[in-house]
CSV table of N, CA and C and ligand atoms in Angstrom, one decimal:
chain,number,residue,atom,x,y,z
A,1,UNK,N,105.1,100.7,23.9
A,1,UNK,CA,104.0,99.9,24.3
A,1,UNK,C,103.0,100.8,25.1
A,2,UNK,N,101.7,100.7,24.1
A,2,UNK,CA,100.6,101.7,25.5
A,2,UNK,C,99.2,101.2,25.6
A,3,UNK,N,98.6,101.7,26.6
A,3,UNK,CA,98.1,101.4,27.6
A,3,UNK,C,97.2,102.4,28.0
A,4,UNK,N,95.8,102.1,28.7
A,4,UNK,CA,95.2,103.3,29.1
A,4,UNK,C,95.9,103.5,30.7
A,5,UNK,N,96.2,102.6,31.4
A,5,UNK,CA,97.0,103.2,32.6
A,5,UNK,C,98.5,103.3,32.6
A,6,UNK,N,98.9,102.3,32.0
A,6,UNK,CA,100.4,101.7,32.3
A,6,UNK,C,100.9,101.3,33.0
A,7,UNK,N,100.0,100.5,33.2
A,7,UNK,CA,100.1,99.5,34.7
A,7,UNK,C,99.6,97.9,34.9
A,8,UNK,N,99.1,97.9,33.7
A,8,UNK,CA,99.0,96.3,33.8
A,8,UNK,C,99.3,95.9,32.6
A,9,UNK,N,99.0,96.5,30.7
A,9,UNK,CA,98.9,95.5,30.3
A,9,UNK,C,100.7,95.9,29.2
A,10,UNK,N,100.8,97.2,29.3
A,10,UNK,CA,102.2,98.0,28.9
A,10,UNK,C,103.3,97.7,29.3
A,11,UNK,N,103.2,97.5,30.4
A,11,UNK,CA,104.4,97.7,31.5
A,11,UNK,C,104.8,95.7,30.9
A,12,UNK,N,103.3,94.7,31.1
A,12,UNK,CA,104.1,93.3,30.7
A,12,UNK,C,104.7,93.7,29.0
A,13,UNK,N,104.0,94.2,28.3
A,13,UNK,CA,104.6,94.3,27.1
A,13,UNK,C,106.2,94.6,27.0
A,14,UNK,N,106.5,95.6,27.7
A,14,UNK,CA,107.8,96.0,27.5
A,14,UNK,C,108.4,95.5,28.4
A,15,UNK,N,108.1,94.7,29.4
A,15,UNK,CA,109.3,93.5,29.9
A,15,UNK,C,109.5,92.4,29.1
A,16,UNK,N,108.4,91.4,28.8
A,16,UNK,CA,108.4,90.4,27.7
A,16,UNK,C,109.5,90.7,26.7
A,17,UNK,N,109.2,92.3,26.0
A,17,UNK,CA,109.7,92.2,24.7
A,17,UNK,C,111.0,92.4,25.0
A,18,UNK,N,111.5,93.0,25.7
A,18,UNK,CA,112.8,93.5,26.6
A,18,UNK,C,113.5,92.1,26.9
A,19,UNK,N,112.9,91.4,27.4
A,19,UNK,CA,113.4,89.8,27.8
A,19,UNK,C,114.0,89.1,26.6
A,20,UNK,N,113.6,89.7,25.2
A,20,UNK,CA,113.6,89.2,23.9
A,20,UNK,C,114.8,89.7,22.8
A,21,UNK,N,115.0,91.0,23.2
A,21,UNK,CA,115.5,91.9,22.0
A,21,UNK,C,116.6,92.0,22.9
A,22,UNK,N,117.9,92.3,21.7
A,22,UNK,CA,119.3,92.8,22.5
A,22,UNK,C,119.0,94.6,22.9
A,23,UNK,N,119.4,94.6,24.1
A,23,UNK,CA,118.7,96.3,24.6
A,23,UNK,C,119.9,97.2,24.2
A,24,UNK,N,121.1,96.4,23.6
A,24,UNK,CA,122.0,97.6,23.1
A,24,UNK,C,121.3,98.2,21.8
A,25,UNK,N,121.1,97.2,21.2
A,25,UNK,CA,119.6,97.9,19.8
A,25,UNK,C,118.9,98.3,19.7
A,26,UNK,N,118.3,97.4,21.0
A,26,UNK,CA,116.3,98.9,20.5
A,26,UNK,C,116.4,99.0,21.9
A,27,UNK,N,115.5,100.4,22.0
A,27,UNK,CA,115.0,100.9,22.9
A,27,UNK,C,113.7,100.6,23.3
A,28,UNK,N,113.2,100.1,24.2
A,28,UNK,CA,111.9,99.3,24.3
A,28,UNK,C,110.9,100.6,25.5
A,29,UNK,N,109.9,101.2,26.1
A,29,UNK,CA,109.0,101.8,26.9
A,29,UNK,C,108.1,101.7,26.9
A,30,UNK,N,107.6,102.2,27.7
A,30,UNK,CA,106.0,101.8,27.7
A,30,UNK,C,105.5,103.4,28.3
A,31,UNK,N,103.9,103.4,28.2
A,31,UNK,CA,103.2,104.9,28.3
A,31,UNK,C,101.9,104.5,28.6
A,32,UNK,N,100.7,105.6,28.9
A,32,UNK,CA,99.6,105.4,29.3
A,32,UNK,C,99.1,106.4,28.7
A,33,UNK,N,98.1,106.1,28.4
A,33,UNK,CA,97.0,107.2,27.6
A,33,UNK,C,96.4,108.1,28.2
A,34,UNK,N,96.1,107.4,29.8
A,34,UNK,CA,95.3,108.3,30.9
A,34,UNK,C,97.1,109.0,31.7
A,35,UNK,N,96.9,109.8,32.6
A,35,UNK,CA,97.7,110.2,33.8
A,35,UNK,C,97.2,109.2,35.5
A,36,UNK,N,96.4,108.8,35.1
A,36,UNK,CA,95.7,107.7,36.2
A,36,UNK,C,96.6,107.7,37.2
A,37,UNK,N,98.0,107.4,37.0
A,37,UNK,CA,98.7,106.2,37.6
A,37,UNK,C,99.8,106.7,37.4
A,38,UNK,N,100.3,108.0,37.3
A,38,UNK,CA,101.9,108.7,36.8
A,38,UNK,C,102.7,108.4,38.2
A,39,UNK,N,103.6,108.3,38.1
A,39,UNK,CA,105.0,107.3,38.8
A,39,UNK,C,104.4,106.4,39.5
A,40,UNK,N,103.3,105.4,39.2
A,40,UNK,CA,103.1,104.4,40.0
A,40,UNK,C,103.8,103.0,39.4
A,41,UNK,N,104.0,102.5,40.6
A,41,UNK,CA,104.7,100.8,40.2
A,41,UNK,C,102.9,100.0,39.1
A,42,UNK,N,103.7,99.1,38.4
A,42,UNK,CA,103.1,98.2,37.9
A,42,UNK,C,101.8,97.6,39.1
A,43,UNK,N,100.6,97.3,38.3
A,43,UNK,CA,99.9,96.4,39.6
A,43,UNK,C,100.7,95.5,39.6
A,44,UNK,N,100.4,95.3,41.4
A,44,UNK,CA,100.9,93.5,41.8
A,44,UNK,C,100.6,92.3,41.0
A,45,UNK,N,99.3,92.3,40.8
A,45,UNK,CA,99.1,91.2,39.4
A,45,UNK,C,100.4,91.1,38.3
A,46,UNK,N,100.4,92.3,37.7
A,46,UNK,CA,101.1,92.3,36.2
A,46,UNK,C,102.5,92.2,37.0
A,47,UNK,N,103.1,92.1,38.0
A,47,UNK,CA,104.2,92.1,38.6
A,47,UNK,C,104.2,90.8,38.7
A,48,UNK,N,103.9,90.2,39.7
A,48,UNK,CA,103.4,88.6,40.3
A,48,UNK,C,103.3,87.5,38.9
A,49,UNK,N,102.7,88.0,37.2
A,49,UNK,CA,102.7,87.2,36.3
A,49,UNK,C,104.1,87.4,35.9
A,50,UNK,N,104.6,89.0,36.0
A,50,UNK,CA,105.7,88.6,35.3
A,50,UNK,C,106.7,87.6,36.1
A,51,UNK,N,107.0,87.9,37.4
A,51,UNK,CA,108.0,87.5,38.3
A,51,UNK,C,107.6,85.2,38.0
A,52,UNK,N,106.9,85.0,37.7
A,52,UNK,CA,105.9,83.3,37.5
A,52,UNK,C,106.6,83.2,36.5
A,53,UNK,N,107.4,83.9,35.3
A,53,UNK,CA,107.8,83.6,34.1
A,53,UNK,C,109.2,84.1,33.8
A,54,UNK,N,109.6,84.3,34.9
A,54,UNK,CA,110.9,84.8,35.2
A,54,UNK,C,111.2,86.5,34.5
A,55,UNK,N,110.3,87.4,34.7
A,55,UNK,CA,110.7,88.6,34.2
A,55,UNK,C,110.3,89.5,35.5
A,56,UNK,N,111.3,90.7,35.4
A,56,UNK,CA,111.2,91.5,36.5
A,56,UNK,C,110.7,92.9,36.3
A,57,UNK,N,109.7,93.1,36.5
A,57,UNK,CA,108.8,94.8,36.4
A,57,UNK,C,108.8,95.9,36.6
A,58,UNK,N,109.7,95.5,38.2
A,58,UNK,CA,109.8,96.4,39.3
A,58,UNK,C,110.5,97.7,39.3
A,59,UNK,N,110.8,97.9,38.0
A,59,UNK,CA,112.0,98.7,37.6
A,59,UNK,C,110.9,99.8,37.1
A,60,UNK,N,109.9,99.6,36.4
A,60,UNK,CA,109.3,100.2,35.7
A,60,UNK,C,108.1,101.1,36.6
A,61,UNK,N,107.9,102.4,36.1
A,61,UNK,CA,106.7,103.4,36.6
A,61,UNK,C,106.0,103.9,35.8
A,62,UNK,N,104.8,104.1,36.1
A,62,UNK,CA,103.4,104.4,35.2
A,62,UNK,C,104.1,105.8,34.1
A,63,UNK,N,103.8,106.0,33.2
A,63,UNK,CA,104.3,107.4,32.9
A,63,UNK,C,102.8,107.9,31.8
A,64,UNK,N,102.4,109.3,31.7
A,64,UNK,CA,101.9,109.1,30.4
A,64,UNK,C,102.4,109.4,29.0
A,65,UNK,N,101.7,108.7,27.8
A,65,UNK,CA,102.1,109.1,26.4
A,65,UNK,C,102.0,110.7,26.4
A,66,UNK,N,103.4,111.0,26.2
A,66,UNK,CA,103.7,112.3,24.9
A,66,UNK,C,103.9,112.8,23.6
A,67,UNK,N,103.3,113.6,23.2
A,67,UNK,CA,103.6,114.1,21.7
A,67,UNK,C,105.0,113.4,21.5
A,68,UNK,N,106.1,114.2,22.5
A,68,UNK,CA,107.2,113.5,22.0
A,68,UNK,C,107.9,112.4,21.7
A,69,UNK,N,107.3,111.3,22.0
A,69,UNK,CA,107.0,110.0,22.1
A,69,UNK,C,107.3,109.2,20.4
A,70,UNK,N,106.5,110.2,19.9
A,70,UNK,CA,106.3,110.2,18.1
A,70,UNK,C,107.8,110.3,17.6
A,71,UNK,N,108.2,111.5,18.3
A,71,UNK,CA,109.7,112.0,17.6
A,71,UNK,C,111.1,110.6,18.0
A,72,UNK,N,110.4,109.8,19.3
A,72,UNK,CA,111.7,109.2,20.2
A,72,UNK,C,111.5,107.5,19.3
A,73,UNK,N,110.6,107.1,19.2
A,73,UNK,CA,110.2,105.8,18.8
A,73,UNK,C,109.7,105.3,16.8
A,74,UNK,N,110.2,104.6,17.2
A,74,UNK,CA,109.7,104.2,15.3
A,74,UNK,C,108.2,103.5,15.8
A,75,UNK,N,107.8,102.4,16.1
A,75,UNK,CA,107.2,101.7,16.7
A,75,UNK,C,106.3,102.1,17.8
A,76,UNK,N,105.0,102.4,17.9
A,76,UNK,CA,104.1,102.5,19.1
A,76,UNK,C,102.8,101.4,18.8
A,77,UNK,N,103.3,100.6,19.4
A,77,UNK,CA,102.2,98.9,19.6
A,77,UNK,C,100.8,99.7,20.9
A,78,UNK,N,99.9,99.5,20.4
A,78,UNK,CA,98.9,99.7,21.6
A,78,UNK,C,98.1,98.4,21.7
A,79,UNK,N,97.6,98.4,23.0
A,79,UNK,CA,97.0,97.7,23.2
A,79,UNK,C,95.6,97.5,22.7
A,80,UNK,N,94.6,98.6,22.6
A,80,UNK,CA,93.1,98.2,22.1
A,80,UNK,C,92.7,99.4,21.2
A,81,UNK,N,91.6,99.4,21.0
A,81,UNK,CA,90.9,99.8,19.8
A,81,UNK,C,91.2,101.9,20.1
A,82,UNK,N,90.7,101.7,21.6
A,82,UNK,CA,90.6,103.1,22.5
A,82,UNK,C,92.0,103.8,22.5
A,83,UNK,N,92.8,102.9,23.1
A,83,UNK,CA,94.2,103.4,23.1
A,83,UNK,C,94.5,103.7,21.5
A,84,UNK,N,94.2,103.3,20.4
A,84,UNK,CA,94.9,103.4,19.2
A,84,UNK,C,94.0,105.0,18.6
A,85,UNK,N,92.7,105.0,19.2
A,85,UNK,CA,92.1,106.2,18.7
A,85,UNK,C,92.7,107.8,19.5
A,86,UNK,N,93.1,107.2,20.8
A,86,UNK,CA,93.2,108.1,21.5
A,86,UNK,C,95.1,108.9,21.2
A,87,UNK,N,95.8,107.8,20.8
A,87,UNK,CA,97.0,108.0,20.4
A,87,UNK,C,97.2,108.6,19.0
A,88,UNK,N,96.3,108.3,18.1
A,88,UNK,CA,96.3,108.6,16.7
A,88,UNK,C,95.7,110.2,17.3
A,89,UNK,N,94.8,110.6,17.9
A,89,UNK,CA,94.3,111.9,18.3
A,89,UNK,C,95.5,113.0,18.5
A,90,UNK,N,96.4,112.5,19.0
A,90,UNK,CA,97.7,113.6,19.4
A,90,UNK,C,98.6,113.0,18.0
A,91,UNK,N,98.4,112.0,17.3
A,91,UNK,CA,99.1,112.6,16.1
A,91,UNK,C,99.5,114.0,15.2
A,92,UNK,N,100.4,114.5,14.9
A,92,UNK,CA,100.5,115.6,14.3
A,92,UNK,C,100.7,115.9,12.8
A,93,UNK,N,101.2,114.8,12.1
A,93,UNK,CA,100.9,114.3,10.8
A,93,UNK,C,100.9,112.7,10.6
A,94,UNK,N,101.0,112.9,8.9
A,94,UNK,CA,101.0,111.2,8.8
A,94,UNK,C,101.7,110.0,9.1
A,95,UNK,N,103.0,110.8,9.5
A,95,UNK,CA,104.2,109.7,10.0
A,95,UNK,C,103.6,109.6,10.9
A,96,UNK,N,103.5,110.2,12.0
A,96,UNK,CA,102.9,109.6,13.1
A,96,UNK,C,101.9,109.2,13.3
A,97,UNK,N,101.1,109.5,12.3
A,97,UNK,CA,100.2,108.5,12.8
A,97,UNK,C,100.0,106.8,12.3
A,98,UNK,N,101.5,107.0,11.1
A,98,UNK,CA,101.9,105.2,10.2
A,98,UNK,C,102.6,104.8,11.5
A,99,UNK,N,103.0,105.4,12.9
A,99,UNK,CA,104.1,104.1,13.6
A,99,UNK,C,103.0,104.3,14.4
A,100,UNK,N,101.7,103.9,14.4
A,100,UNK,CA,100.6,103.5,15.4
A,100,UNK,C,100.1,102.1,15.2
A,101,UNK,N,100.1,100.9,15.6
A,101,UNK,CA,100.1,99.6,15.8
A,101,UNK,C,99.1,99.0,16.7
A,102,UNK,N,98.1,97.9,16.2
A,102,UNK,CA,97.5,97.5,17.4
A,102,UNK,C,98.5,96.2,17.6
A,103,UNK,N,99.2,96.3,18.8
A,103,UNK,CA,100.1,94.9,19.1
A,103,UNK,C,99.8,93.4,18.7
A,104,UNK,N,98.5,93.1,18.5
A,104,UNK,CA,98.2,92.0,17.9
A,104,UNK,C,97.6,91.8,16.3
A,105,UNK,N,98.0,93.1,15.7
A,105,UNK,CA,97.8,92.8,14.3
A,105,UNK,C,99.7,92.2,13.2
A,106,UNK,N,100.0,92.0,14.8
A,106,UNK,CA,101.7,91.4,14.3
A,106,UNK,C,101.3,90.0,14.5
A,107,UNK,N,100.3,89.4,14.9
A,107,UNK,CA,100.4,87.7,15.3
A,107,UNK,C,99.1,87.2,14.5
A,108,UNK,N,99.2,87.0,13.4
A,108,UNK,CA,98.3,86.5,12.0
A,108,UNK,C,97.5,85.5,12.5
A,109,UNK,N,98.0,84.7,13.6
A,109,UNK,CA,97.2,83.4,13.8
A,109,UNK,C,96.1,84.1,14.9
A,110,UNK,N,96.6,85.4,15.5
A,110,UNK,CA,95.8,85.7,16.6
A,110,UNK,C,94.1,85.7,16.2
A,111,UNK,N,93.1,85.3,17.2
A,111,UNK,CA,91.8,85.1,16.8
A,111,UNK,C,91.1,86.3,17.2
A,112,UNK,N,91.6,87.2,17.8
A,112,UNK,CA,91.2,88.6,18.5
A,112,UNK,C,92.2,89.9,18.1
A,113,UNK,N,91.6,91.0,18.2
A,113,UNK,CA,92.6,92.1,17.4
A,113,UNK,C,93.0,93.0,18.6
A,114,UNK,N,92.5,92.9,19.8
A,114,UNK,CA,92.6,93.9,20.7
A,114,UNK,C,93.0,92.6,22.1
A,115,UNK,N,94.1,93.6,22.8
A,115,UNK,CA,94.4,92.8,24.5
A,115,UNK,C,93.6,93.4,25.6
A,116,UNK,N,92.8,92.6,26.3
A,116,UNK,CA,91.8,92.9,26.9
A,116,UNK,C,92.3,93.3,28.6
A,117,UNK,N,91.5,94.5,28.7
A,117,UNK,CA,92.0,95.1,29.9
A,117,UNK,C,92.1,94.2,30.9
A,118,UNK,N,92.7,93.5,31.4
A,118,UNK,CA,92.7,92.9,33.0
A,118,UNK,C,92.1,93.5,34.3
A,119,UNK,N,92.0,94.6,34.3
A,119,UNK,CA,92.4,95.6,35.3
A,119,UNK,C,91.3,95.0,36.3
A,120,UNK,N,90.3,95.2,36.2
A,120,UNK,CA,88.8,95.1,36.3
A,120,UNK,C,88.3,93.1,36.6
A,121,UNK,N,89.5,92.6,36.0
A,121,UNK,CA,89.5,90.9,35.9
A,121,UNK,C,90.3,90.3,37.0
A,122,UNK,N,90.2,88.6,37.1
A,122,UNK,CA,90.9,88.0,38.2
A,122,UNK,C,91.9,88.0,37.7
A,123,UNK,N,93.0,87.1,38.4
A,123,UNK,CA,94.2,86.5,38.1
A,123,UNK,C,94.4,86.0,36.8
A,124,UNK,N,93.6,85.2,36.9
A,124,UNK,CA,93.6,84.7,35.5
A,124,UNK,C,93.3,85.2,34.1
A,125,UNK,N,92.7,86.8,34.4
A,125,UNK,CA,92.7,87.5,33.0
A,125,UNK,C,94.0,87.5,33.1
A,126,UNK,N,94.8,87.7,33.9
A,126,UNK,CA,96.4,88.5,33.6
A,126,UNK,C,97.4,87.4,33.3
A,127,UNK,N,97.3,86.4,32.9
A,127,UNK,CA,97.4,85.2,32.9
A,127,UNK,C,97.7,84.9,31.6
A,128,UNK,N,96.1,85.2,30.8
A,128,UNK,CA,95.9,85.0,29.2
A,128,UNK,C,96.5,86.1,29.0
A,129,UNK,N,96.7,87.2,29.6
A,129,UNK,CA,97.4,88.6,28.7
A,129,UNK,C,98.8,88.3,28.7
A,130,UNK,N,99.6,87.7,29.7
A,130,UNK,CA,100.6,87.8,29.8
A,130,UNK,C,101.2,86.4,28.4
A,131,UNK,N,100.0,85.8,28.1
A,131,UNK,CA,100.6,84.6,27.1
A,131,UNK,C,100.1,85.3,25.7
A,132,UNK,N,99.0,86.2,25.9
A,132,UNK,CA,99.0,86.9,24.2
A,132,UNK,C,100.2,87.4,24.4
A,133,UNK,N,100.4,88.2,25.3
A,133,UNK,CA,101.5,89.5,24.9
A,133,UNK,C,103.3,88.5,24.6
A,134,UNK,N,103.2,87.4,25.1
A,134,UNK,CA,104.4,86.7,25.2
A,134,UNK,C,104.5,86.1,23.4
A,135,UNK,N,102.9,85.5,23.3
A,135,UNK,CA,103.1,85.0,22.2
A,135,UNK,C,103.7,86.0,20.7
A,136,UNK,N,102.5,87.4,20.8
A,136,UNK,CA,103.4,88.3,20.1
A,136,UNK,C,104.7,89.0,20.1
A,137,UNK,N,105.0,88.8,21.0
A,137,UNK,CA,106.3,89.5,21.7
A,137,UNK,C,107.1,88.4,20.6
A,138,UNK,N,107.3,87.4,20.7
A,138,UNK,CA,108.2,86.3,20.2
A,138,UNK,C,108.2,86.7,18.7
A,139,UNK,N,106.8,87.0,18.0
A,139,UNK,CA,106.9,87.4,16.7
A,139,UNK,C,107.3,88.6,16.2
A,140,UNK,N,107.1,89.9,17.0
A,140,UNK,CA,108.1,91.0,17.1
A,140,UNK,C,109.7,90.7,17.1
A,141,UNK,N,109.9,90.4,18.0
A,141,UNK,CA,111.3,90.3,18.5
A,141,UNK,C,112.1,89.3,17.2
A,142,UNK,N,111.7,88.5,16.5
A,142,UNK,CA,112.0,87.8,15.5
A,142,UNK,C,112.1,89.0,13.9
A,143,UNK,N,110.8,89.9,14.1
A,143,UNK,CA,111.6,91.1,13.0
A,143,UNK,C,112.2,91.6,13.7
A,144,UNK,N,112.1,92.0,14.1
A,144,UNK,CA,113.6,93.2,15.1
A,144,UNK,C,114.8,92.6,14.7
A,145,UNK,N,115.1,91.3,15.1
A,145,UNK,CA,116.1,91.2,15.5
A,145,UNK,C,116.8,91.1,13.5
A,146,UNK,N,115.3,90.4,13.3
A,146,UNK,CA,115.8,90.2,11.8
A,146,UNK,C,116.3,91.1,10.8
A,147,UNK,N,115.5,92.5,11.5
A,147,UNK,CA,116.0,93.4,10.7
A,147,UNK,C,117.2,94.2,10.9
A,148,UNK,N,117.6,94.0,12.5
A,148,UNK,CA,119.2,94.1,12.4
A,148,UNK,C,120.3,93.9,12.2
A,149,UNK,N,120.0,92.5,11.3
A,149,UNK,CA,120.8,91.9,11.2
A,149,UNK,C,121.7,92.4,9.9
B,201,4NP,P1,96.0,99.1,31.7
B,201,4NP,O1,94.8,98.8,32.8
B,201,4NP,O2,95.5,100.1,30.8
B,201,4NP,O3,96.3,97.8,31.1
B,201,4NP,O4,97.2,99.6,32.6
B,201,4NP,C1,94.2,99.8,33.5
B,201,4NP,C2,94.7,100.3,34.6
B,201,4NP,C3,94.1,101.3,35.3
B,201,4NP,C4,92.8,101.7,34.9
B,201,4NP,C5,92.3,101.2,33.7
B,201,4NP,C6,93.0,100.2,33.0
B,201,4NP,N1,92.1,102.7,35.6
B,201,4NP,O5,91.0,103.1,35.2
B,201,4NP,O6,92.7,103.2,36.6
């Protein structure tokens, strides 16, 4: 899951989805595009929404995306247009750049193609992010699980 900081909208991604998947199966993380914010906690916002829906954050620290990243994960979900340009940029061929994902091109009914930064917003942007990211999350976690089976 990435993010230009890894601090508000990544960090909910990979709790949600975490809340979802059996963790002996997949490996779930999250990353930041920028260095902004390297070993910082989640904002209190994206903390405070998760903790309202019973998920806990606190575990988690800002990190940024690495090349390596490509070699560790099948799957890299990004959050918006920027993050997907800026992560395809450190691609090094074409595999990596096929597991680059905008997170909501997995939820067909979604009316928007990008999750909008909160950072900058009230409460209540983090609010609607935390119910996109929930809603796709549920449709993820439904292949995952499906295809473990
Ligand atoms: P995020 O939000 O990418 O969802 O973690 C942001 C967090 C910090 C900044 C920008 C976006 N920043 O500029 O510090």
């Amino acid at each position: 899951m990435v993010c230009l900081g890894n601090i508000c909208r990544s960090p909910l991604a990979e709790g949600i989805l975490k809340s979802k998947v059996n963790s002996t199966h997949f490996f779930i993380d999250s990353a930041g595009t920028s260095n902004f914010h390297d070993g910082d906690l989640p904002d209190s916002r994206s903390i405070l929404i998760a903790k309202k829906y019973g998920i806990d954050i606190t575990n988690q620290r800002s990190r940024p995306f690495k090349k390596n990243d490509f070699d560790v994960f099948d799957i890299i979900y990004v959050m918006d247009q920027s993050n997907y340009q800026n992560i395809i940029n450190l691609a090094r061929d074409e595999k990596d750049k096929k597991k680059v994902k905008l997170i909501l091109s997995e939820n067909a009914a979604s009316k928007i193609s990008e999750v909008p930064d909160p950072y900058y917003d009230s409460e209540r942007g983090f609010d609607q992010v935390f119910k996109m990211l929930d809603e796709v999350c549920e449709i993820i976690s439904i292949k995952l699980n499906d295809a473990n089976k």
